[in-house]
Short mmCIF file of N, CA and C in Angstrom, two decimals:
data_model
loop_
_atom_site.label_atom_id
_atom_site.label_comp_id
_atom_site.label_asym_id
_atom_site.label_seq_id
_atom_site.Cartn_x
_atom_site.Cartn_y
_atom_site.Cartn_z
N MET A 177 -3.95 -21.50 8.66
CA MET A 177 -3.89 -22.83 8.21
C MET A 177 -3.01 -22.36 6.92
N PHE A 178 -3.47 -22.33 5.92
CA PHE A 178 -2.63 -22.02 4.34
C PHE A 178 -2.58 -20.65 4.01
N SER A 179 -1.42 -20.16 5.29
CA SER A 179 -0.90 -18.62 5.29
C SER A 179 0.28 -18.69 4.21
N PHE A 180 0.73 -19.88 4.04
CA PHE A 180 1.70 -20.03 2.95
C PHE A 180 1.34 -19.87 1.64
N LEU A 181 0.24 -19.97 1.47
CA LEU A 181 -0.27 -19.77 0.07
C LEU A 181 -0.68 -18.64 -0.48
N ARG A 182 -0.90 -17.95 0.71
CA ARG A 182 -0.99 -16.19 0.34
C ARG A 182 -0.22 -15.51 -0.08
N PRO A 183 -0.24 -14.53 -1.14
CA PRO A 183 1.11 -14.07 -1.69
C PRO A 183 0.85 -12.75 -0.64
N ASN A 184 2.45 -13.03 -0.39
CA ASN A 184 2.84 -11.64 0.22
C ASN A 184 3.11 -10.39 -0.14
N PRO A 185 2.38 -9.32 0.41
CA PRO A 185 2.23 -8.29 -0.17
C PRO A 185 3.50 -7.41 -0.27
N LEU A 186 4.21 -7.68 0.72
CA LEU A 186 5.61 -6.60 1.36
C LEU A 186 6.72 -7.32 0.07
N LYS A 187 6.79 -8.33 -0.48
CA LYS A 187 7.37 -9.38 -1.51
C LYS A 187 7.35 -8.04 -3.00
N SER A 188 6.11 -7.98 -2.66
CA SER A 188 5.67 -7.18 -4.20
C SER A 188 5.99 -6.21 -4.16
N TYR A 189 5.52 -5.09 -3.10
CA TYR A 189 5.95 -3.68 -2.89
C TYR A 189 7.36 -4.00 -2.99
N ARG A 190 8.21 -4.03 -2.34
CA ARG A 190 9.67 -4.17 -2.40
C ARG A 190 10.34 -4.39 -4.08
N LYS A 191 9.65 -5.26 -4.63
CA LYS A 191 9.91 -5.07 -5.94
C LYS A 191 9.63 -4.61 -7.00
N GLN A 192 8.39 -3.92 -6.53
CA GLN A 192 7.88 -2.46 -7.20
C GLN A 192 8.65 -1.07 -7.02
N TYR A 193 9.35 -0.97 -5.83
CA TYR A 193 9.93 -0.46 -5.26
C TYR A 193 11.48 -0.34 -6.10
N GLY A 194 11.95 -1.32 -6.06
CA GLY A 194 13.17 -1.29 -6.62
C GLY A 194 13.19 -1.09 -8.05
N GLU A 195 11.99 -1.35 -8.94
CA GLU A 195 11.98 -0.96 -10.23
C GLU A 195 11.75 0.42 -10.78
N LEU A 196 10.75 0.72 -9.52
CA LEU A 196 10.56 2.27 -9.80
C LEU A 196 12.08 3.08 -9.59
N LEU A 197 12.63 3.03 -8.61
CA LEU A 197 14.21 3.57 -8.29
C LEU A 197 14.82 3.43 -9.82
N GLU A 198 14.55 2.22 -10.29
CA GLU A 198 15.72 1.95 -11.44
C GLU A 198 15.36 2.67 -12.57
N ALA A 199 13.63 3.06 -13.01
CA ALA A 199 13.51 3.78 -14.06
C ALA A 199 13.90 5.22 -13.51
N ALA A 200 13.68 5.35 -12.40
CA ALA A 200 14.10 6.86 -12.14
C ALA A 200 15.37 7.38 -12.64
N MET A 201 16.22 6.48 -12.02
CA MET A 201 17.64 6.92 -12.50
C MET A 201 18.10 6.67 -13.87
N GLN A 202 17.10 5.74 -14.79
CA GLN A 202 17.21 5.69 -16.14
C GLN A 202 16.83 7.25 -16.70
N ALA A 203 15.76 7.64 -16.22
CA ALA A 203 15.15 8.76 -16.47
C ALA A 203 16.18 9.87 -16.22
N GLN A 204 16.92 9.91 -15.39
CA GLN A 204 17.74 10.97 -14.91
C GLN A 204 18.80 11.12 -16.04
N ARG A 205 19.55 9.62 -16.58
CA ARG A 205 20.47 9.62 -17.04
C ARG A 205 19.96 10.55 -18.41
N ARG A 206 19.08 10.29 -18.82
CA ARG A 206 18.51 10.28 -20.31
C ARG A 206 17.91 11.98 -19.85
N GLY A 207 18.36 12.73 -18.81
CA GLY A 207 17.93 14.24 -19.15
C GLY A 207 16.38 14.52 -18.84
N ASP A 208 15.78 13.37 -18.30
CA ASP A 208 14.27 13.82 -17.91
C ASP A 208 13.56 14.23 -16.80
N ILE A 209 14.06 14.91 -16.54
CA ILE A 209 14.13 15.35 -14.75
C ILE A 209 12.82 15.24 -14.34
N ARG A 210 11.32 15.86 -15.21
CA ARG A 210 10.17 15.77 -14.93
C ARG A 210 10.14 14.30 -14.72
N GLY A 211 10.26 13.57 -15.52
CA GLY A 211 9.78 11.95 -15.36
C GLY A 211 10.62 11.44 -13.92
N TYR A 212 12.20 11.82 -14.31
CA TYR A 212 12.71 11.32 -12.75
C TYR A 212 11.82 11.53 -11.69
N SER A 213 11.60 13.02 -11.36
CA SER A 213 10.76 13.14 -10.16
C SER A 213 9.28 13.03 -9.73
N SER A 214 8.51 12.43 -11.36
CA SER A 214 7.35 11.43 -10.99
C SER A 214 7.54 10.08 -10.62
N LEU A 215 8.78 9.44 -10.75
CA LEU A 215 9.07 8.04 -10.51
C LEU A 215 9.26 7.86 -9.17
N THR A 216 10.52 9.14 -8.73
CA THR A 216 11.03 8.96 -7.50
C THR A 216 9.52 9.57 -6.74
N GLU A 217 8.67 10.24 -6.74
CA GLU A 217 7.39 10.24 -6.15
C GLU A 217 7.01 9.03 -5.71
N GLN A 218 6.65 8.22 -6.55
CA GLN A 218 5.82 7.33 -6.86
C GLN A 218 6.65 6.46 -5.97
N ALA A 219 7.86 6.29 -6.15
CA ALA A 219 8.70 5.56 -5.17
C ALA A 219 8.57 5.50 -3.76
N GLU A 220 8.69 6.66 -3.27
CA GLU A 220 8.62 7.46 -2.00
C GLU A 220 7.19 6.72 -1.80
N GLU A 221 5.98 6.50 -2.43
CA GLU A 221 4.80 6.42 -1.67
C GLU A 221 4.80 5.13 -1.56
N VAL A 222 5.41 4.02 -2.28
CA VAL A 222 5.45 2.39 -2.36
C VAL A 222 6.19 2.41 -1.19
N ALA A 223 7.20 3.20 -0.57
CA ALA A 223 7.85 2.94 0.72
C ALA A 223 6.95 3.14 1.89
N ALA A 224 6.32 4.10 1.93
CA ALA A 224 5.57 4.17 2.85
C ALA A 224 4.88 3.17 3.00
N LYS A 225 4.44 2.84 1.66
CA LYS A 225 3.47 1.32 2.24
C LYS A 225 4.25 0.13 2.33
N ILE A 226 5.50 0.36 2.25
CA ILE A 226 6.34 -1.04 2.71
C ILE A 226 6.51 -0.70 4.53
N GLU A 227 6.95 0.47 4.87
CA GLU A 227 6.78 0.62 6.22
C GLU A 227 5.91 0.64 7.13
N ALA A 228 4.42 0.94 6.55
CA ALA A 228 3.39 0.52 6.63
C ALA A 228 3.13 -0.88 7.59
N LEU A 229 3.40 -1.78 6.41
CA LEU A 229 3.43 -2.93 6.61
C LEU A 229 4.13 -3.88 7.28
N GLU A 230 5.43 -2.84 7.77
CA GLU A 230 6.48 -3.39 8.50
C GLU A 230 5.82 -3.20 9.74
N LYS A 231 5.35 -2.37 10.30
CA LYS A 231 5.39 -1.58 11.56
C LYS A 231 4.09 -2.30 11.83
N GLN A 232 3.09 -2.70 11.25
CA GLN A 232 1.86 -3.50 11.85
C GLN A 232 2.20 -4.94 11.59
N ALA A 233 3.37 -5.99 10.87
CA ALA A 233 3.64 -7.26 11.07
C ALA A 233 4.23 -7.19 12.36
N ALA A 234 5.43 -5.87 12.87
CA ALA A 234 5.98 -5.66 14.47
C ALA A 234 5.13 -5.74 15.41
N GLU A 235 4.10 -5.00 15.16
CA GLU A 235 2.85 -4.57 15.99
C GLU A 235 2.48 -6.09 16.40
N SER A 236 1.99 -6.75 15.07
CA SER A 236 0.97 -8.30 15.70
C SER A 236 2.05 -9.13 16.04
N GLY A 237 3.65 -8.80 16.01
CA GLY A 237 4.32 -9.96 16.12
C GLY A 237 4.51 -10.56 17.30
N THR A 238 4.33 -9.10 18.40
CA THR A 238 5.01 -8.79 19.82
C THR A 238 3.91 -8.45 20.65
#
């Protein structure tokens, strides 16, 4: 009934993903390759969560 009041986890994951990619790019520009690889790995984990939520939404929608 009040599902529009519930926060959307997909939106927050997408925002987090973008922030991680931005931070990774800045680390790479600074020459911090270990930081870059760590941030990129974290971004990939968030991307996997996004894909899982989108797949779940598609399955429940059809």
